[in-house]
mmCIF file with all atom_site columns, C-alpha atoms in Angstrom:
data_model
loop_
_atom_site.group_PDB
_atom_site.id
_atom_site.type_symbol
_atom_site.label_atom_id
_atom_site.label_alt_id
_atom_site.label_comp_id
_atom_site.label_asym_id
_atom_site.label_entity_id
_atom_site.label_seq_id
_atom_site.pdbx_PDB_ins_code
_atom_site.Cartn_x
_atom_site.Cartn_y
_atom_site.Cartn_z
_atom_site.occupancy
_atom_site.B_iso_or_equiv
_atom_site.pdbx_formal_charge
_atom_site.auth_seq_id
_atom_site.auth_comp_id
_atom_site.auth_asym_id
_atom_site.auth_atom_id
_atom_site.pdbx_PDB_model_num
ATOM 1   C CA . MET A 1 1   ? 46.685 29.936 91.750  1.00 52.00 ? 143 MET A CA 1
ATOM 2   C CA . GLN A 1 2   ? 44.656 27.663 94.013  1.00 54.00 ? 144 GLN A CA 1
ATOM 3   C CA . ALA A 1 3   ? 45.532 24.402 92.735  1.00 64.00 ? 145 ALA A CA 1
ATOM 4   C CA . LEU A 1 4   ? 48.923 25.329 93.422  1.00 66.00 ? 146 LEU A CA 1
ATOM 5   C CA . TYR A 1 5   ? 48.783 25.976 97.012  1.00 65.00 ? 147 TYR A CA 1
ATOM 6   C CA . TYR A 1 6   ? 47.354 23.175 97.916  1.00 61.00 ? 148 TYR A CA 1
ATOM 7   C CA . GLU A 1 7   ? 49.576 20.734 95.988  1.00 69.00 ? 149 GLU A CA 1
ATOM 8   C CA . ASN A 1 8   ? 52.449 22.674 97.408  1.00 67.00 ? 150 ASN A CA 1
ATOM 9   C CA . LEU A 1 9   ? 50.397 21.996 100.647 1.00 68.00 ? 151 LEU A CA 1
ATOM 10  C CA . TYR A 1 10  ? 50.150 18.707 100.292 1.00 66.00 ? 152 TYR A CA 1
ATOM 11  C CA . ALA A 1 11  ? 53.624 17.893 99.648  1.00 70.00 ? 153 ALA A CA 1
ATOM 12  C CA . ILE A 1 12  ? 54.418 19.952 102.655 1.00 68.00 ? 154 ILE A CA 1
ATOM 13  C CA . ILE A 1 13  ? 51.859 17.758 104.750 1.00 71.00 ? 155 ILE A CA 1
ATOM 14  C CA . ARG A 1 14  ? 53.261 14.790 103.645 1.00 70.00 ? 156 ARG A CA 1
ATOM 15  C CA . PRO A 1 15  ? 56.484 13.913 105.069 1.00 71.00 ? 157 PRO A CA 1
ATOM 16  C CA . ILE A 1 16  ? 55.100 14.444 108.006 1.00 69.00 ? 158 ILE A CA 1
ATOM 17  C CA . LEU A 1 17  ? 52.180 12.089 107.836 1.00 66.00 ? 159 LEU A CA 1
ATOM 18  C CA . ASP A 1 18  ? 54.718 9.884  106.429 1.00 69.00 ? 160 ASP A CA 1
ATOM 19  C CA . ALA A 1 19  ? 57.250 9.876  108.632 1.00 68.00 ? 161 ALA A CA 1
ATOM 20  C CA . ARG A 1 20  ? 57.658 7.634  111.395 1.00 70.00 ? 162 ARG A CA 1
ATOM 21  C CA . ARG A 1 21  ? 57.607 8.039  114.959 1.00 72.00 ? 163 ARG A CA 1
ATOM 22  C CA . GLY A 1 22  ? 60.401 7.703  117.541 1.00 69.00 ? 164 GLY A CA 1
ATOM 23  C CA . LYS A 1 23  ? 60.895 5.725  121.001 1.00 71.00 ? 165 LYS A CA 1
ATOM 24  C CA . THR A 1 24  ? 58.569 8.758  122.152 1.00 71.00 ? 166 THR A CA 1
ATOM 25  C CA . GLY A 1 25  ? 55.455 8.702  120.052 1.00 69.00 ? 167 GLY A CA 1
ATOM 26  C CA . HIS A 1 26  ? 55.916 12.416 118.301 1.00 74.00 ? 168 HIS A CA 1
ATOM 27  C CA . ILE A 1 27  ? 56.556 12.237 114.181 1.00 76.00 ? 169 ILE A CA 1
ATOM 28  C CA . ASP A 1 28  ? 60.365 12.364 113.407 1.00 75.00 ? 170 ASP A CA 1
ATOM 29  C CA . LEU A 1 29  ? 60.901 14.556 110.556 1.00 78.00 ? 171 LEU A CA 1
ATOM 30  C CA . GLU A 1 30  ? 64.719 14.083 108.619 1.00 81.00 ? 172 GLU A CA 1
ATOM 31  C CA . GLU A 1 31  ? 66.661 17.061 107.030 1.00 89.00 ? 173 GLU A CA 1
ATOM 32  C CA . LYS A 1 32  ? 65.645 16.272 103.988 1.00 85.00 ? 174 LYS A CA 1
ATOM 33  C CA . SER A 1 33  ? 61.259 15.952 104.889 1.00 83.00 ? 175 SER A CA 1
ATOM 34  C CA . TRP A 1 34  ? 62.543 19.806 106.514 1.00 88.00 ? 176 TRP A CA 1
ATOM 35  C CA . ALA A 1 35  ? 64.221 21.164 103.368 1.00 90.00 ? 177 ALA A CA 1
ATOM 36  C CA . LEU A 1 36  ? 60.978 19.589 101.649 1.00 85.00 ? 178 LEU A CA 1
ATOM 37  C CA . ILE A 1 37  ? 58.828 21.802 104.036 1.00 86.00 ? 179 ILE A CA 1
ATOM 38  C CA . GLU A 1 38  ? 60.914 24.772 103.637 1.00 90.00 ? 180 GLU A CA 1
ATOM 39  C CA . ARG A 1 39  ? 60.993 24.591 99.745  1.00 88.00 ? 181 ARG A CA 1
ATOM 40  C CA . HIS A 1 40  ? 57.248 24.505 99.695  1.00 84.00 ? 182 HIS A CA 1
ATOM 41  C CA . THR A 1 41  ? 56.642 27.121 102.301 1.00 86.00 ? 183 THR A CA 1
ATOM 42  C CA . ASP A 1 42  ? 58.699 28.993 99.719  1.00 88.00 ? 184 ASP A CA 1
ATOM 43  C CA . ARG A 1 43  ? 57.003 28.621 96.650  1.00 84.00 ? 185 ARG A CA 1
ATOM 44  C CA . VAL A 1 44  ? 53.471 28.957 97.942  1.00 83.00 ? 186 VAL A CA 1
ATOM 45  C CA . MET A 1 45  ? 54.773 32.264 99.628  1.00 85.00 ? 187 MET A CA 1
ATOM 46  C CA . PRO A 1 46  ? 57.270 32.979 97.521  1.00 88.00 ? 188 PRO A CA 1
ATOM 47  C CA . GLY A 1 47  ? 60.171 34.753 99.631  1.00 90.00 ? 189 GLY A CA 1
ATOM 48  C CA . PHE A 1 48  ? 58.706 33.572 102.854 1.00 92.00 ? 190 PHE A CA 1
ATOM 49  C CA . THR A 1 49  ? 61.737 32.435 104.614 1.00 93.00 ? 191 THR A CA 1
ATOM 50  C CA . ALA A 1 50  ? 64.245 34.663 103.695 1.00 93.00 ? 192 ALA A CA 1
ATOM 51  C CA . LYS A 1 51  ? 61.904 37.850 104.710 1.00 92.00 ? 193 LYS A CA 1
ATOM 52  C CA . LEU A 1 52  ? 61.919 36.485 108.117 1.00 92.00 ? 194 LEU A CA 1
ATOM 53  C CA . ARG A 1 53  ? 64.970 36.201 108.535 1.00 92.00 ? 195 ARG A CA 1
ATOM 54  C CA . GLN A 1 54  ? 65.706 39.782 107.262 1.00 92.00 ? 196 GLN A CA 1
ATOM 55  C CA . ASN A 1 55  ? 63.439 40.485 110.073 1.00 88.00 ? 197 ASN A CA 1
ATOM 56  C CA . SER A 1 56  ? 63.707 38.569 112.884 1.00 88.00 ? 198 SER A CA 1
ATOM 57  C CA . PRO A 1 57  ? 67.848 37.109 112.397 1.00 90.00 ? 199 PRO A CA 1
ATOM 58  C CA . SER A 1 58  ? 67.915 35.944 115.410 1.00 89.00 ? 200 SER A CA 1
ATOM 59  C CA . LEU A 1 59  ? 65.523 33.092 114.439 1.00 92.00 ? 201 LEU A CA 1
ATOM 60  C CA . SER A 1 60  ? 67.157 29.396 115.012 1.00 94.00 ? 202 SER A CA 1
ATOM 61  C CA . GLN A 1 61  ? 66.710 27.275 111.974 1.00 95.00 ? 203 GLN A CA 1
ATOM 62  C CA . GLU A 1 62  ? 64.173 25.656 114.487 1.00 94.00 ? 204 GLU A CA 1
ATOM 63  C CA . ASP A 1 63  ? 62.120 29.082 114.339 1.00 95.00 ? 205 ASP A CA 1
ATOM 64  C CA . VAL A 1 64  ? 61.776 29.241 111.599 1.00 95.00 ? 206 VAL A CA 1
ATOM 65  C CA . ARG A 1 65  ? 60.575 25.865 110.525 1.00 94.00 ? 207 ARG A CA 1
ATOM 66  C CA . PHE A 1 66  ? 57.685 26.155 112.937 1.00 95.00 ? 208 PHE A CA 1
ATOM 67  C CA . CYS A 1 67  ? 56.488 29.155 111.356 1.00 94.00 ? 209 CYS A CA 1
ATOM 68  C CA . CYS A 1 68  ? 57.011 27.427 108.061 1.00 91.00 ? 210 CYS A CA 1
ATOM 69  C CA . LEU A 1 69  ? 54.377 25.280 109.963 1.00 90.00 ? 211 LEU A CA 1
ATOM 70  C CA . ILE A 1 70  ? 52.298 28.225 111.301 1.00 90.00 ? 212 ILE A CA 1
ATOM 71  C CA . MET A 1 71  ? 52.474 29.673 108.504 1.00 86.00 ? 213 MET A CA 1
ATOM 72  C CA . MET A 1 72  ? 50.504 26.000 106.164 1.00 81.00 ? 214 MET A CA 1
ATOM 73  C CA . ARG A 1 73  ? 48.373 25.956 108.587 1.00 82.00 ? 215 ARG A CA 1
ATOM 74  C CA . VAL A 1 74  ? 49.760 23.013 110.450 1.00 84.00 ? 216 VAL A CA 1
ATOM 75  C CA . PRO A 1 75  ? 46.915 22.222 112.637 1.00 86.00 ? 217 PRO A CA 1
ATOM 76  C CA . ASN A 1 76  ? 47.821 21.684 116.625 1.00 89.00 ? 218 ASN A CA 1
ATOM 77  C CA . ALA A 1 77  ? 47.491 18.057 117.413 1.00 87.00 ? 219 ALA A CA 1
ATOM 78  C CA . ILE A 1 78  ? 50.023 17.628 114.390 1.00 85.00 ? 220 ILE A CA 1
ATOM 79  C CA . LEU A 1 79  ? 52.280 20.357 115.857 1.00 89.00 ? 221 LEU A CA 1
ATOM 80  C CA . ALA A 1 80  ? 52.320 18.658 118.783 1.00 90.00 ? 222 ALA A CA 1
ATOM 81  C CA . ASP A 1 81  ? 52.905 15.026 117.754 1.00 86.00 ? 223 ASP A CA 1
ATOM 82  C CA . VAL A 1 82  ? 56.178 16.879 115.197 1.00 87.00 ? 224 VAL A CA 1
ATOM 83  C CA . TYR A 1 83  ? 57.669 18.105 118.622 1.00 88.00 ? 225 TYR A CA 1
ATOM 84  C CA . GLY A 1 84  ? 56.778 16.034 120.839 1.00 86.00 ? 226 GLY A CA 1
ATOM 85  C CA . ILE A 1 85  ? 54.707 18.123 123.426 1.00 90.00 ? 227 ILE A CA 1
ATOM 86  C CA . SER A 1 86  ? 51.122 18.709 124.312 1.00 91.00 ? 228 SER A CA 1
ATOM 87  C CA . SER A 1 87  ? 48.934 20.537 122.000 1.00 89.00 ? 229 SER A CA 1
ATOM 88  C CA . SER A 1 88  ? 48.134 23.309 124.660 1.00 92.00 ? 230 SER A CA 1
ATOM 89  C CA . SER A 1 89  ? 52.265 23.606 124.623 1.00 94.00 ? 231 SER A CA 1
ATOM 90  C CA . ILE A 1 90  ? 52.103 24.233 120.907 1.00 95.00 ? 232 ILE A CA 1
ATOM 91  C CA . ALA A 1 91  ? 50.016 27.667 121.977 1.00 92.00 ? 233 ALA A CA 1
ATOM 92  C CA . MET A 1 92  ? 52.870 28.165 124.538 1.00 94.00 ? 234 MET A CA 1
ATOM 93  C CA . ARG A 1 93  ? 55.333 28.103 122.321 1.00 94.00 ? 235 ARG A CA 1
ATOM 94  C CA . LYS A 1 94  ? 53.795 30.364 119.941 1.00 92.00 ? 236 LYS A CA 1
ATOM 95  C CA . GLN A 1 95  ? 53.194 32.845 122.620 1.00 89.00 ? 237 GLN A CA 1
ATOM 96  C CA . ARG A 1 96  ? 57.015 32.263 123.217 1.00 90.00 ? 238 ARG A CA 1
ATOM 97  C CA . MET A 1 97  ? 57.811 33.316 119.366 1.00 90.00 ? 239 MET A CA 1
ATOM 98  C CA . LYS A 1 98  ? 55.329 36.057 119.529 1.00 88.00 ? 240 LYS A CA 1
ATOM 99  C CA . LYS A 1 99  ? 58.022 37.629 121.427 1.00 86.00 ? 241 LYS A CA 1
ATOM 100 C CA . LYS A 1 100 ? 60.927 37.050 119.592 1.00 86.00 ? 242 LYS A CA 1
ATOM 101 C CA . PHE A 1 101 ? 59.641 39.655 116.451 1.00 84.00 ? 243 PHE A CA 1
ATOM 102 C CA . ASP A 1 102 ? 59.064 43.302 117.945 1.00 74.00 ? 244 ASP A CA 1
ATOM 103 C CA . ASP A 1 103 ? 56.120 44.699 119.646 1.00 71.00 ? 245 ASP A CA 1
ATOM 104 C CA . PHE A 1 104 ? 53.383 45.106 117.056 1.00 68.00 ? 246 PHE A CA 1
ATOM 105 C CA . VAL A 1 105 ? 53.328 41.118 116.556 1.00 73.00 ? 247 VAL A CA 1
ATOM 106 C CA . GLN A 1 106 ? 51.815 41.460 120.212 1.00 74.00 ? 248 GLN A CA 1
ATOM 107 C CA . GLU A 1 107 ? 48.813 42.617 119.174 1.00 80.00 ? 249 GLU A CA 1
ATOM 108 C CA . GLN A 1 108 ? 47.555 39.686 116.787 1.00 86.00 ? 250 GLN A CA 1
ATOM 109 C CA . THR A 1 109 ? 48.426 36.423 116.769 1.00 87.00 ? 251 THR A CA 1
ATOM 110 C CA . LEU A 1 110 ? 51.263 34.724 115.107 1.00 88.00 ? 252 LEU A CA 1
ATOM 111 C CA . GLU A 1 111 ? 49.730 33.352 112.024 1.00 87.00 ? 253 GLU A CA 1
ATOM 112 C CA . ASN A 1 112 ? 48.428 37.491 111.420 1.00 86.00 ? 254 ASN A CA 1
ATOM 113 C CA . TYR A 1 113 ? 51.907 38.599 111.861 1.00 87.00 ? 255 TYR A CA 1
ATOM 114 C CA . LEU A 1 114 ? 53.334 36.095 109.598 1.00 88.00 ? 256 LEU A CA 1
ATOM 115 C CA . ASN A 1 115 ? 50.913 36.976 106.573 1.00 84.00 ? 257 ASN A CA 1
ATOM 116 C CA . GLN A 1 116 ? 53.314 39.992 105.646 1.00 81.00 ? 258 GLN A CA 1
ATOM 117 C CA . PHE A 1 117 ? 55.758 37.894 104.650 1.00 76.00 ? 259 PHE A CA 1
ATOM 118 C CA . GLY A 1 118 ? 53.972 35.690 102.773 1.00 70.00 ? 260 GLY A CA 1
ATOM 119 C CA . LEU A 1 119 ? 52.357 38.571 100.527 1.00 63.00 ? 261 LEU A CA 1
#
């Protein structure tokens, strides 16, 4: 099981590492790379995106994608490159994401809250 996890984690990270950089210097992921990220997140954590969308229907596609990267433990520095923002802005984005969920999440980290959808 652990080997499958790391195989899928690598499949998720690979498009990020291989992506070309846009004019602003951030990582420019194509739609097929995002689809791959979601597919492998669901492979590692069966039904993660469906459960997340069902529990929080107001989440945008971009929100779900961000949650996938968070669940796969993508470092803040790489997240910053993907979104073209500073690492400190990633922390702020996580806080804004928490507000999109129920009040229960406010008492824990976004990562811990999202773990319930990956079980």
